[in-house]
Short mmCIF file of N, CA and C in Angstrom, two decimals:
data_model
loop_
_atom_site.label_atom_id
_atom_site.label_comp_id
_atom_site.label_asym_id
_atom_site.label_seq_id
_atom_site.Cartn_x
_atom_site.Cartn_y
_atom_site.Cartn_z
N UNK T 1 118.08 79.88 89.77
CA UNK T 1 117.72 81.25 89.50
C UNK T 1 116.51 81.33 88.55
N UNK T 2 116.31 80.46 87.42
CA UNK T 2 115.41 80.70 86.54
C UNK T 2 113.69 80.06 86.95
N UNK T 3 114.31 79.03 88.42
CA UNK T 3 112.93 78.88 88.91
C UNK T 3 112.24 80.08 89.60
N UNK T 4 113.43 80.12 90.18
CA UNK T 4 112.71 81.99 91.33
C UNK T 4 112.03 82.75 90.37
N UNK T 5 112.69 83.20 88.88
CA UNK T 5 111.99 83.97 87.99
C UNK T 5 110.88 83.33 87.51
N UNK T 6 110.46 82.22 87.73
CA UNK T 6 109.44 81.41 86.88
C UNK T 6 108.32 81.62 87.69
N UNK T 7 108.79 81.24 89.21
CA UNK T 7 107.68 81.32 90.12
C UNK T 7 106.89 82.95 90.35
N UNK T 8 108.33 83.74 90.42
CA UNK T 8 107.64 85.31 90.21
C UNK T 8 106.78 85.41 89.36
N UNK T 9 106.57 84.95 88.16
CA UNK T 9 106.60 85.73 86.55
C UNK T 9 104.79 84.49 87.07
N UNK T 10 104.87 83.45 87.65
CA UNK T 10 104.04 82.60 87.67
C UNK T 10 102.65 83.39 88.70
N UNK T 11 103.32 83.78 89.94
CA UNK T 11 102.38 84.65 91.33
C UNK T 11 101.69 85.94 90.28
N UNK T 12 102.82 86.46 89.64
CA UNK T 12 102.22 87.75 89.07
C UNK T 12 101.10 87.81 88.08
N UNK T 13 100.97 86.59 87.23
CA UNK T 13 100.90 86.45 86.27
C UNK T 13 99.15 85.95 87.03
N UNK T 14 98.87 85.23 88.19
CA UNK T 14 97.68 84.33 88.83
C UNK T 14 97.14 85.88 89.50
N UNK T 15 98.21 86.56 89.93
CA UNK T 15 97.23 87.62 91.18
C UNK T 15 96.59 88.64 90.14
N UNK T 16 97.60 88.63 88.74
CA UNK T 16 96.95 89.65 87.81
C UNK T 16 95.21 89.34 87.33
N UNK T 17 95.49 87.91 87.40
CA UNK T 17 94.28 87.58 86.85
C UNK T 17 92.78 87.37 87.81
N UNK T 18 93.42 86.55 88.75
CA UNK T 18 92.26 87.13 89.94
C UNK T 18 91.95 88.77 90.18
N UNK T 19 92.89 89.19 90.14
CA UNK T 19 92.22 90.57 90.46
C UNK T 19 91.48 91.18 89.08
N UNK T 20 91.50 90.73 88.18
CA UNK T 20 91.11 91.34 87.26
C UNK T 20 89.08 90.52 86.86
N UNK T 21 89.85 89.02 87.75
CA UNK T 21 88.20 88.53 87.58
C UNK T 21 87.61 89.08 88.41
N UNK T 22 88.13 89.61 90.04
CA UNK T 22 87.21 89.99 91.37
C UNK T 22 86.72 90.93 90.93
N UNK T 23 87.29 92.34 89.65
CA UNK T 23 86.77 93.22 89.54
C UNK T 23 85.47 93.43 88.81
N UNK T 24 85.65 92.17 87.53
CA UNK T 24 85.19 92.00 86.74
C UNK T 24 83.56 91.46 87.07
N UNK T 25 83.58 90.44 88.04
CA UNK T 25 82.41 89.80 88.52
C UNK T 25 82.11 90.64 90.42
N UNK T 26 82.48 91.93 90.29
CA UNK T 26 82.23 92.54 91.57
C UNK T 26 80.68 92.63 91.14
N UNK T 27 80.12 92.87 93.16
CA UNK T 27 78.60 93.16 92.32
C UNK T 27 78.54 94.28 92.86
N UNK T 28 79.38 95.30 93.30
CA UNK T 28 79.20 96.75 93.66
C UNK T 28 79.37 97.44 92.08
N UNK T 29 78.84 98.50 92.01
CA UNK T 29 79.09 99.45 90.66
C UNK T 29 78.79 100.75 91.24
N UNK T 30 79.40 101.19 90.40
CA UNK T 30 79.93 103.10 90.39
C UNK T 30 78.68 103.58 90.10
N UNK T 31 77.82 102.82 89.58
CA UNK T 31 76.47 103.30 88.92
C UNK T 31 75.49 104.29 89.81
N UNK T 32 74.86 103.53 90.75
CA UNK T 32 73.97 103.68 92.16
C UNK T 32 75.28 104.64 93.02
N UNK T 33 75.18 105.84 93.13
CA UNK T 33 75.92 106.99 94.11
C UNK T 33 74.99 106.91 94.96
N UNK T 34 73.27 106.94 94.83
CA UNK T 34 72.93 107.59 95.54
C UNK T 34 72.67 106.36 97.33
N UNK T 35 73.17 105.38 96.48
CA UNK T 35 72.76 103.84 97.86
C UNK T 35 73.92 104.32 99.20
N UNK T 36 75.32 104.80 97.96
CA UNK T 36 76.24 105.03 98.96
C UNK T 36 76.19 106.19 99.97
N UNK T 37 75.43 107.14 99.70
CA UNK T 37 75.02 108.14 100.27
C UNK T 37 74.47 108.26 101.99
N UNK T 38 75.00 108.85 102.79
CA UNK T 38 74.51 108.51 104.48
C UNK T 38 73.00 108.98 103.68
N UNK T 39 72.05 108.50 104.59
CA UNK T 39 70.77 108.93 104.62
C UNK T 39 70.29 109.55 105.98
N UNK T 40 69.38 110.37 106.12
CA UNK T 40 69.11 110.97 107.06
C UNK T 40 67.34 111.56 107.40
N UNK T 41 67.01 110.65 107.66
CA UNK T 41 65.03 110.58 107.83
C UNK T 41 64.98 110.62 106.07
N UNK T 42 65.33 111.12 105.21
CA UNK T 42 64.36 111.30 104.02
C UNK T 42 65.20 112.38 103.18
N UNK T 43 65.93 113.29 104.23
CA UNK T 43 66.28 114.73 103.87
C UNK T 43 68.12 114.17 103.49
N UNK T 44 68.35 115.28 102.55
CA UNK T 44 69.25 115.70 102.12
C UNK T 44 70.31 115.79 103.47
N UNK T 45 71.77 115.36 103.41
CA UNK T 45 72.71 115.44 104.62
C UNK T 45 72.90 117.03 104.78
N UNK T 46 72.80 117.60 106.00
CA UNK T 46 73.63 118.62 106.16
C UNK T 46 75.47 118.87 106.25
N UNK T 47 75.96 117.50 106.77
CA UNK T 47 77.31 117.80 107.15
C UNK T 47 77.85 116.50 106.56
N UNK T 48 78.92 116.73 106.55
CA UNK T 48 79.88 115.29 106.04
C UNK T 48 79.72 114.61 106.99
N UNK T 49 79.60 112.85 106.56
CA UNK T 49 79.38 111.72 107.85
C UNK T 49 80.89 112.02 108.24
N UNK T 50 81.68 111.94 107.31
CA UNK T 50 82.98 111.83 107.94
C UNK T 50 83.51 112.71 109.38
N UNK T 51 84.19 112.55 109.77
CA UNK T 51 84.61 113.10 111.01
C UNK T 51 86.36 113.17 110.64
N UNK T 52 86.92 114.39 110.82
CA UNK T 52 88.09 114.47 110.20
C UNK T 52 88.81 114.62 111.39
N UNK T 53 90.38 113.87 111.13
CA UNK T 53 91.15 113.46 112.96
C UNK T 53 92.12 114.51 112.58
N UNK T 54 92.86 114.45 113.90
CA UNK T 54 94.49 114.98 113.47
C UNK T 54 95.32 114.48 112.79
N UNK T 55 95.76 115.43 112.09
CA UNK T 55 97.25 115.03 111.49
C UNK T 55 98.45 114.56 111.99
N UNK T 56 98.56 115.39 113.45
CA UNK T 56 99.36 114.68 114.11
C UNK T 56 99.05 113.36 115.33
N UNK T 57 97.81 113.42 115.01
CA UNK T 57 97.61 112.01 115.82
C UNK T 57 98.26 110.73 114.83
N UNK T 58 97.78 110.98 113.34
CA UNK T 58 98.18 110.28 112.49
C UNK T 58 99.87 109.94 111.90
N UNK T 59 100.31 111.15 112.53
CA UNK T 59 101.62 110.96 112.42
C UNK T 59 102.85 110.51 113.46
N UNK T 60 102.13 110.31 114.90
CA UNK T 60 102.22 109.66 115.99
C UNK T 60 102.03 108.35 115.72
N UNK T 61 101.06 108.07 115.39
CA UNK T 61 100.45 106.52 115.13
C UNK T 61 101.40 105.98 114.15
N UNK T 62 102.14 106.12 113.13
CA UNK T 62 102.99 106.01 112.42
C UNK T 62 104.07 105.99 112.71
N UNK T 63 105.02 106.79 113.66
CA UNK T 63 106.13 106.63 114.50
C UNK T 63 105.97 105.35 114.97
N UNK T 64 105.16 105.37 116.04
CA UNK T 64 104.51 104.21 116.79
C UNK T 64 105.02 102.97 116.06
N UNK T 65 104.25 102.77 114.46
CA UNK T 65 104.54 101.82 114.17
C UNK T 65 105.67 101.80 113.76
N UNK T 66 106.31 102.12 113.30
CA UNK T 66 107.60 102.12 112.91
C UNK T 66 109.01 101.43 113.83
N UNK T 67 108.55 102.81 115.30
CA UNK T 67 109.33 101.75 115.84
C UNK T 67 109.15 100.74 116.93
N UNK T 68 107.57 99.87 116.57
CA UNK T 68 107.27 98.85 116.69
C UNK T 68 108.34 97.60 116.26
N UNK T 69 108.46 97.97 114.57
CA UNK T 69 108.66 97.46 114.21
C UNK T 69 109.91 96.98 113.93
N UNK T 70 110.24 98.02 114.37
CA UNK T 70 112.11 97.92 114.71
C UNK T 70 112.26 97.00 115.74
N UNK T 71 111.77 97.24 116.99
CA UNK T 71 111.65 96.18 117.85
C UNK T 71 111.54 95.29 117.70
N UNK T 72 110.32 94.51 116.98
CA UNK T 72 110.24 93.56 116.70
C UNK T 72 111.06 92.60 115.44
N UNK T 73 111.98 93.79 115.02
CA UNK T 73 113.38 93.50 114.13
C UNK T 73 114.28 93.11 115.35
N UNK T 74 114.61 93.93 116.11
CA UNK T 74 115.95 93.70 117.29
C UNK T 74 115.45 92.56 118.32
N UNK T 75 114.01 92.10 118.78
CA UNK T 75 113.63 90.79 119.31
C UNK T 75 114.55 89.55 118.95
N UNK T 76 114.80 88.99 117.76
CA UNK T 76 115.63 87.66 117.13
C UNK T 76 116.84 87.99 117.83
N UNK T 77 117.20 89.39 117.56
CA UNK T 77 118.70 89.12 117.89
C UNK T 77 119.56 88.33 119.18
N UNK T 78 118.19 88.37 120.61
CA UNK T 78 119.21 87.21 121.46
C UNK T 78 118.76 86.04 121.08
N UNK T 79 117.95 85.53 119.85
CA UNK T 79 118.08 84.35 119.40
C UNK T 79 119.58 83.56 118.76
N UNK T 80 119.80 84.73 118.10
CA UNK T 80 120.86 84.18 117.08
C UNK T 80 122.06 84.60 118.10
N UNK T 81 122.18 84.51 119.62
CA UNK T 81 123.48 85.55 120.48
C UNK T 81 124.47 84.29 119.62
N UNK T 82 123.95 82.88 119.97
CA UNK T 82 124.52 81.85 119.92
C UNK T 82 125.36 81.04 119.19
N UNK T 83 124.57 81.66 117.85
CA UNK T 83 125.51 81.17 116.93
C UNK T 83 126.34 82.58 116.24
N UNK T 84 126.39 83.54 116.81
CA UNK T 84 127.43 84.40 116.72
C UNK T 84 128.65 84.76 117.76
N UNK T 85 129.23 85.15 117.12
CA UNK T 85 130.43 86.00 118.49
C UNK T 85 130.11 86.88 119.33
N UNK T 86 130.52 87.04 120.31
CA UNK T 86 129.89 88.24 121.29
C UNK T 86 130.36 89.17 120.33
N UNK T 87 131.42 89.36 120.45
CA UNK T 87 132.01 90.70 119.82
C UNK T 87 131.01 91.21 118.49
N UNK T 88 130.25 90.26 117.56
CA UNK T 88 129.80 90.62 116.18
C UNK T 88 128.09 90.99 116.68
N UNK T 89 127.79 89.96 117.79
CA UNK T 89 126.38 90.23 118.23
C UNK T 89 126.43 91.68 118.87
N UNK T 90 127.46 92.30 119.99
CA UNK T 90 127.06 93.31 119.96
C UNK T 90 127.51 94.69 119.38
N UNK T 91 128.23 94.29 117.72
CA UNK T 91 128.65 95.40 116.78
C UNK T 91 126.76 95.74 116.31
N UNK T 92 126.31 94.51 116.18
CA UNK T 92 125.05 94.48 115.33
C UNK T 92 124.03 94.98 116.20
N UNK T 93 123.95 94.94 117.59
CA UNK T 93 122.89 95.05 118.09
C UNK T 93 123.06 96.53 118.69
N UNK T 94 124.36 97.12 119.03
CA UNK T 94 124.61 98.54 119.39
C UNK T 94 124.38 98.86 118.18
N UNK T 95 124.83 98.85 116.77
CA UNK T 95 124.42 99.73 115.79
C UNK T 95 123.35 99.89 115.44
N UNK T 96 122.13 98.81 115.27
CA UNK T 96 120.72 98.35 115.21
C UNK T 96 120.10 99.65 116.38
N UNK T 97 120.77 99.69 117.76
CA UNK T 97 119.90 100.19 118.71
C UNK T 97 120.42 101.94 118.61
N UNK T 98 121.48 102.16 117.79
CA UNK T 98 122.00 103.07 117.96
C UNK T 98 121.84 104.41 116.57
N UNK T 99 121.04 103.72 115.75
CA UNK T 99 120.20 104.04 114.75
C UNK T 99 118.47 104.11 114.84
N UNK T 100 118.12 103.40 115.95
CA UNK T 100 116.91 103.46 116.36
C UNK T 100 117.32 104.96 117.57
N UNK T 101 117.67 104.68 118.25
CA UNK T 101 118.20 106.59 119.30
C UNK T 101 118.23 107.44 118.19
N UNK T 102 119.37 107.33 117.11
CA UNK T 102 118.97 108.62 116.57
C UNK T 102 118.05 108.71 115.69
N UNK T 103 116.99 107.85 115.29
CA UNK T 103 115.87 108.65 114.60
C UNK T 103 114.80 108.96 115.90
N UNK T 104 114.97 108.66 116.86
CA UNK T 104 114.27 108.97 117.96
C UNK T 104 114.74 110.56 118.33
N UNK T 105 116.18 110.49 118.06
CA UNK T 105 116.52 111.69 118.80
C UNK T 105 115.61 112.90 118.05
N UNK T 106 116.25 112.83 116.11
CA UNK T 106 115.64 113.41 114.81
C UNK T 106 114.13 113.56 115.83
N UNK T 107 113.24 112.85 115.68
CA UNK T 107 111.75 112.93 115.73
C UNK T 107 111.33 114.06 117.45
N UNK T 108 112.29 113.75 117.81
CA UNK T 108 112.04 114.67 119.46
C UNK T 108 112.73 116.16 118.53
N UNK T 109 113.58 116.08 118.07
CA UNK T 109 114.18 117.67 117.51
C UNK T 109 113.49 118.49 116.77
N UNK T 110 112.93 117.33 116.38
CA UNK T 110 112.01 118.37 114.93
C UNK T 110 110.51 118.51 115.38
N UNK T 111 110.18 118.18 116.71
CA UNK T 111 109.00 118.07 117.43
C UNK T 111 108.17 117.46 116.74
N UNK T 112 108.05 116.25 116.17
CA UNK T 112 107.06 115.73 116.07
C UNK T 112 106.30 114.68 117.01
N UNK T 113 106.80 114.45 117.92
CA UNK T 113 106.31 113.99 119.07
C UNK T 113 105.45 114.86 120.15
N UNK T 114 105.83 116.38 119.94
CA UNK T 114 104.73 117.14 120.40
C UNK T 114 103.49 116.84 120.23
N UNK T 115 102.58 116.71 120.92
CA UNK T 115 101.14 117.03 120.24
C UNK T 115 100.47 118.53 120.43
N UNK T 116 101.07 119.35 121.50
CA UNK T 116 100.52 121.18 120.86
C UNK T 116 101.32 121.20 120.32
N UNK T 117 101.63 121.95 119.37
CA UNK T 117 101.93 122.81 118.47
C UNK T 117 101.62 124.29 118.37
#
């Protein structure tokens, strides 16, 4: 136990400090606004470069991943069928799939899977 804490206390202790040199020896600065600036022939921008998306495209794309990633949680499971019981593999894998339906169901109810609105 006191290695696990050593090694934590050890990662935290190295990433604190790299990040504190990357910032330190960055060669970007807050200074120069105007480099970051779109340019446009000479003249002053009229419009934001940015281009602003949907919200709900963005919140699609996020479902998406989500339950990507569930999937790719419930994938192992006919790995391990083997060294479990049928009976326990499919308590785990109906409840796993049966918690993935209902936030599916949630996300169709509350229409966020619509895209009009």
């Amino acid at each position: 136990m006191y290695i696990l804490i050593l090694a934590f206390i050890v990662a935290l202790l190295l990433s604190s400090i790299l990040l504190i040199l990357s910032a330190l020896l960055s060669k970007k600065s807050m200074l120069d606004q105007e480099k970051s600036s779109p340019f446009e022939c000479g003249f002053d921008p009229k419009n934001t470069s940015r281009i602003p998306f949907s919200i709900r495209f963005f919140l699609i794309a996020i479902i998406f991943l989500i339950f990507d990633i569930e999937i790719s949680i419930l994938l192992p499971l006919g790995i391990i069928s083997g060294s479990l019981s049928p009976m326990s593999w499919l308590l785990v894998g109906g409840t796993f799939l049966a918690l993935v339906t209902l936030g599916l169901y949630y996300e169709w109810v509350d229409q966020t899977l619509s895209w009009i609105t």
